[in-house]
Short mmCIF file of C-alpha atoms in Angstrom, two decimals:
data_model
loop_
_atom_site.label_atom_id
_atom_site.label_comp_id
_atom_site.label_asym_id
_atom_site.label_seq_id
_atom_site.Cartn_x
_atom_site.Cartn_y
_atom_site.Cartn_z
CA ASP A 1 -13.49 10.31 -13.11
CA ALA A 2 -11.01 8.36 -11.00
CA ASP A 3 -8.68 10.40 -8.81
CA VAL A 4 -5.62 8.24 -9.57
CA THR A 5 -5.34 6.61 -12.98
CA GLN A 6 -2.78 4.18 -14.35
CA THR A 7 -2.02 3.23 -17.92
CA PRO A 8 -1.84 0.63 -19.27
CA ARG A 9 -4.02 -1.61 -17.08
CA ASN A 10 -2.51 -4.75 -18.52
CA ARG A 11 0.69 -5.29 -20.44
CA ILE A 12 2.50 -8.31 -21.79
CA THR A 13 6.04 -7.76 -22.97
CA LYS A 14 9.18 -9.71 -23.74
CA THR A 15 12.47 -9.95 -21.89
CA GLY A 16 14.78 -7.06 -22.72
CA LYS A 17 12.09 -4.64 -23.83
CA ARG A 18 11.78 -1.16 -22.38
CA ILE A 19 8.42 -0.40 -20.87
CA MET A 20 6.85 2.60 -19.18
CA LEU A 21 3.95 2.62 -16.76
CA GLU A 22 2.18 5.92 -16.25
CA CYS A 23 0.30 7.38 -13.32
CA SER A 24 -1.78 10.55 -13.21
CA GLN A 25 -3.69 12.09 -10.33
CA THR A 26 -6.25 14.84 -9.94
CA LYS A 27 -6.11 15.01 -6.15
CA GLY A 28 -3.50 17.75 -6.05
CA HIS A 29 -1.28 15.66 -3.79
CA ASP A 30 2.42 16.34 -3.63
CA ARG A 31 3.50 12.82 -2.77
CA MET A 32 3.41 9.95 -5.25
CA TYR A 33 4.53 6.34 -4.85
CA TRP A 34 5.13 3.27 -6.99
CA TYR A 35 4.67 -0.17 -5.45
CA ARG A 36 4.81 -3.68 -6.81
CA GLN A 37 2.79 -6.55 -5.39
CA ASP A 38 3.70 -10.20 -5.59
CA PRO A 39 1.75 -13.05 -3.99
CA GLY A 40 2.70 -13.39 -0.32
CA LEU A 41 5.01 -10.37 -0.38
CA GLY A 42 2.58 -7.55 0.15
CA LEU A 43 3.21 -4.12 -1.35
CA ARG A 44 6.87 -3.25 -1.77
CA LEU A 45 7.95 0.32 -2.36
CA ILE A 46 9.91 0.93 -5.56
CA TYR A 47 10.24 4.73 -5.69
CA TYR A 48 8.54 7.69 -4.10
CA SER A 49 8.50 11.40 -4.79
CA PHE A 50 7.64 14.39 -2.61
CA ASP A 51 7.59 16.87 -5.47
CA VAL A 52 8.89 17.29 -9.01
CA LYS A 53 12.48 17.76 -7.86
CA ASP A 54 12.53 15.17 -5.09
CA ILE A 55 12.78 11.48 -6.06
CA ASN A 56 13.71 8.75 -3.61
CA LYS A 57 14.53 5.08 -3.91
CA GLY A 58 12.38 2.59 -2.06
CA GLU A 59 13.04 -0.97 -0.94
CA ILE A 60 13.41 -2.50 -4.42
CA SER A 61 14.51 0.16 -6.91
CA ASP A 62 17.07 -1.92 -8.83
CA GLY A 63 15.99 -2.39 -12.45
CA TYR A 64 13.54 0.51 -12.30
CA SER A 65 13.66 4.24 -12.92
CA VAL A 66 11.08 6.98 -12.50
CA SER A 67 10.23 10.41 -13.80
CA ARG A 68 8.07 13.04 -12.12
CA GLN A 69 7.07 15.09 -15.14
CA ALA A 70 4.66 17.29 -13.21
CA GLN A 71 2.99 17.33 -9.84
CA ALA A 72 0.22 15.20 -11.29
CA LYS A 73 2.30 12.68 -13.24
CA PHE A 74 4.73 10.01 -12.09
CA SER A 75 6.05 7.40 -14.52
CA LEU A 76 7.82 4.13 -13.82
CA SER A 77 10.20 2.65 -16.39
CA LEU A 78 11.72 -0.77 -16.79
CA GLU A 79 14.75 -0.19 -19.02
CA SER A 80 15.23 -3.85 -19.85
CA ALA A 81 12.38 -5.98 -18.55
CA ILE A 82 13.06 -9.39 -17.03
CA PRO A 83 10.61 -12.16 -16.08
CA ASN A 84 10.93 -11.62 -12.33
CA GLN A 85 9.48 -8.15 -12.82
CA THR A 86 6.17 -9.81 -13.60
CA ALA A 87 3.86 -8.37 -10.94
CA LEU A 88 0.94 -6.10 -10.17
CA TYR A 89 2.09 -2.47 -10.00
CA PHE A 90 0.27 0.21 -8.05
CA CYS A 91 0.65 3.96 -8.03
CA ALA A 92 -0.46 5.84 -4.92
CA THR A 93 -0.66 9.46 -3.78
CA SER A 94 -0.88 11.25 -0.47
CA GLY A 95 -0.74 14.80 0.76
CA GLY A 96 -2.39 17.70 2.46
CA ARG A 97 -4.10 17.27 5.78
CA ASP A 98 -5.05 13.71 4.94
CA ASP A 99 -1.85 11.66 4.70
CA ARG A 100 -3.38 8.29 3.86
CA GLY A 101 -2.48 6.75 0.53
CA PHE A 102 -4.93 6.76 -2.38
CA PHE A 103 -4.33 4.00 -4.89
CA GLY A 104 -4.73 3.70 -8.60
CA PRO A 105 -6.39 0.62 -10.12
CA GLY A 106 -3.09 -1.15 -10.78
CA THR A 107 -1.20 -2.36 -13.84
CA ARG A 108 -0.73 -6.06 -14.35
CA LEU A 109 2.62 -6.57 -16.09
CA THR A 110 3.77 -9.87 -17.53
CA VAL A 111 7.32 -10.26 -18.83
CA LEU A 112 7.82 -13.35 -20.97
CA GLN B 1 13.83 -7.08 10.80
CA LYS B 2 11.10 -5.95 8.45
CA GLU B 3 9.80 -2.45 8.99
CA VAL B 4 6.17 -3.62 9.18
CA GLU B 5 5.26 -7.21 10.03
CA GLN B 6 2.01 -9.12 9.83
CA ASN B 7 1.02 -12.75 10.09
CA SER B 8 0.13 -13.85 6.55
CA GLY B 9 -2.70 -16.13 7.69
CA PRO B 10 -5.12 -17.26 6.53
CA LEU B 11 -7.18 -16.31 9.53
CA SER B 12 -10.47 -18.19 9.43
CA VAL B 13 -13.43 -17.06 11.54
CA PRO B 14 -17.13 -17.98 11.48
CA GLU B 15 -19.72 -15.46 10.42
CA GLY B 16 -20.69 -13.21 13.33
CA ALA B 17 -17.41 -13.67 15.20
CA ILE B 18 -14.73 -11.08 15.96
CA ALA B 19 -11.69 -11.13 13.71
CA SER B 20 -8.48 -9.82 15.21
CA LEU B 21 -5.62 -8.73 12.93
CA ASN B 22 -2.23 -7.71 14.26
CA CYS B 23 0.75 -5.70 13.06
CA THR B 24 4.10 -4.66 14.53
CA TYR B 25 6.47 -1.98 13.26
CA SER B 26 10.12 -1.16 13.81
CA ASP B 27 10.34 2.66 13.75
CA ARG B 28 9.59 4.07 17.21
CA GLY B 29 9.12 7.52 15.73
CA SER B 30 6.23 6.53 13.48
CA GLN B 31 3.10 8.64 13.97
CA SER B 32 0.65 7.52 11.29
CA PHE B 33 -0.87 4.07 10.96
CA PHE B 34 -3.38 2.69 8.48
CA TRP B 35 -5.39 -0.42 7.74
CA TYR B 36 -6.31 -1.22 4.15
CA ARG B 37 -8.55 -3.94 2.76
CA GLN B 38 -7.72 -5.51 -0.58
CA TYR B 39 -9.87 -7.88 -2.58
CA SER B 40 -8.09 -10.17 -5.00
CA GLY B 41 -6.88 -8.31 -8.07
CA LYS B 42 -8.16 -4.97 -6.80
CA SER B 43 -6.41 -1.95 -5.37
CA PRO B 44 -6.16 -1.44 -1.60
CA GLU B 45 -8.85 0.69 0.01
CA LEU B 46 -8.45 2.47 3.32
CA ILE B 47 -10.51 1.19 6.25
CA MET B 48 -9.04 2.98 9.23
CA SER B 49 -6.33 5.44 10.14
CA ILE B 50 -5.06 5.94 13.69
CA TYR B 51 -2.56 8.38 15.11
CA SER B 52 -2.92 8.27 18.92
CA ASN B 53 -2.56 5.50 21.47
CA GLY B 54 -5.78 3.72 22.31
CA ASP B 55 -8.82 2.63 20.36
CA LYS B 56 -10.58 4.20 17.41
CA GLU B 57 -13.95 2.84 16.35
CA ASP B 58 -15.76 3.16 13.03
CA GLY B 59 -18.81 0.99 12.63
CA ARG B 60 -17.81 -2.66 12.95
CA PHE B 61 -14.11 -1.79 12.83
CA THR B 62 -11.87 -0.85 15.74
CA ALA B 63 -8.22 0.08 15.35
CA GLN B 64 -5.96 -0.17 18.39
CA LEU B 65 -2.56 1.47 18.74
CA ASN B 66 0.12 0.93 21.36
CA LYS B 67 3.20 2.98 20.49
CA ALA B 68 5.19 1.74 23.47
CA SER B 69 4.85 -1.83 22.21
CA GLN B 70 5.04 -0.74 18.54
CA TYR B 71 1.84 -2.62 17.90
CA VAL B 72 -1.31 -1.83 15.95
CA SER B 73 -4.34 -4.06 15.52
CA LEU B 74 -7.68 -4.16 13.75
CA LEU B 75 -10.79 -5.77 15.18
CA ILE B 76 -13.74 -6.60 12.96
CA ARG B 77 -16.93 -7.27 14.90
CA ASP B 78 -19.82 -9.32 13.52
CA SER B 79 -17.64 -10.61 10.69
CA GLN B 80 -19.40 -11.16 7.38
CA PRO B 81 -18.41 -13.33 4.40
CA SER B 82 -17.99 -10.06 2.47
CA ASP B 83 -15.16 -9.17 4.87
CA SER B 84 -13.10 -11.99 3.36
CA ALA B 85 -10.10 -10.21 1.89
CA THR B 86 -6.46 -9.42 2.58
CA TYR B 87 -5.89 -6.76 5.23
CA LEU B 88 -2.78 -4.63 4.89
CA CYS B 89 -1.18 -2.71 7.71
CA ALA B 90 0.70 0.42 6.63
CA VAL B 91 2.95 2.75 8.61
CA LYS B 92 4.53 6.08 7.77
CA ILE B 93 8.23 5.44 8.38
CA GLY B 94 10.96 8.07 8.71
CA PRO B 95 11.29 11.79 9.56
CA ARG B 96 8.04 13.73 9.21
CA ASN B 97 8.83 15.65 6.01
CA THR B 98 10.46 12.69 4.28
CA ASP B 99 8.42 9.79 5.63
CA LYS B 100 7.35 6.97 3.33
CA LEU B 101 4.36 4.67 3.45
CA ILE B 102 5.47 1.09 4.12
CA PHE B 103 3.18 -1.93 4.05
CA GLY B 104 3.21 -5.27 5.76
CA THR B 105 2.74 -8.44 3.73
CA GLY B 106 -0.95 -8.56 4.61
CA THR B 107 -3.17 -11.04 6.47
CA ARG B 108 -5.71 -13.02 4.51
CA LEU B 109 -9.04 -13.23 6.33
CA GLN B 110 -11.62 -15.88 5.53
CA VAL B 111 -15.11 -15.57 7.04
CA PHE B 112 -17.15 -18.75 6.60
CA PRO B 113 -20.95 -18.97 6.87
#
């Protein structure tokens, strides 16, 4: 089984709809991140969390919210989706002695 | 100034040559540096991590770090067409217990036969 999973893998939605992207991990890491990727813009940090009670905004948090339901789960919500939120979204984790980031498979989101 | 900067490329090299990828960062206090490879539509995968000044070698890959110049690079020896991908530089930015992993925009590498 994959260490970091994301659901859904693909989603098409309409402008104004609320949508939630979910991330789960079995690595036991305390840190979790949400990034979005757009062509030519690399990975941009949306939100990150060091534990259940510690949530931090990243570079581009406007229009997004997150919930850390448990150490293993970190959800990203778009309260009212807009077309420029069309992107590839990645969840990542890090922690312990190895502080590199481990990535989920990504969610491709299209907002029409 | 962006926190982590890379040349977007594409960088084109012939098969068998050395590919050199460069990255600069803004936070002098950064201690952890990473290189990821990403194939189109796939998630990034870690190639190298480096924490101390100097060179670190792993197979065909060598990471180089110069903290005084705030510069980190990746050399790929004997480049293969399968190395064609986007290479992302990542840096842990901020105080140690609250640092965040920030990525550059990536450099697209093309290795031609």
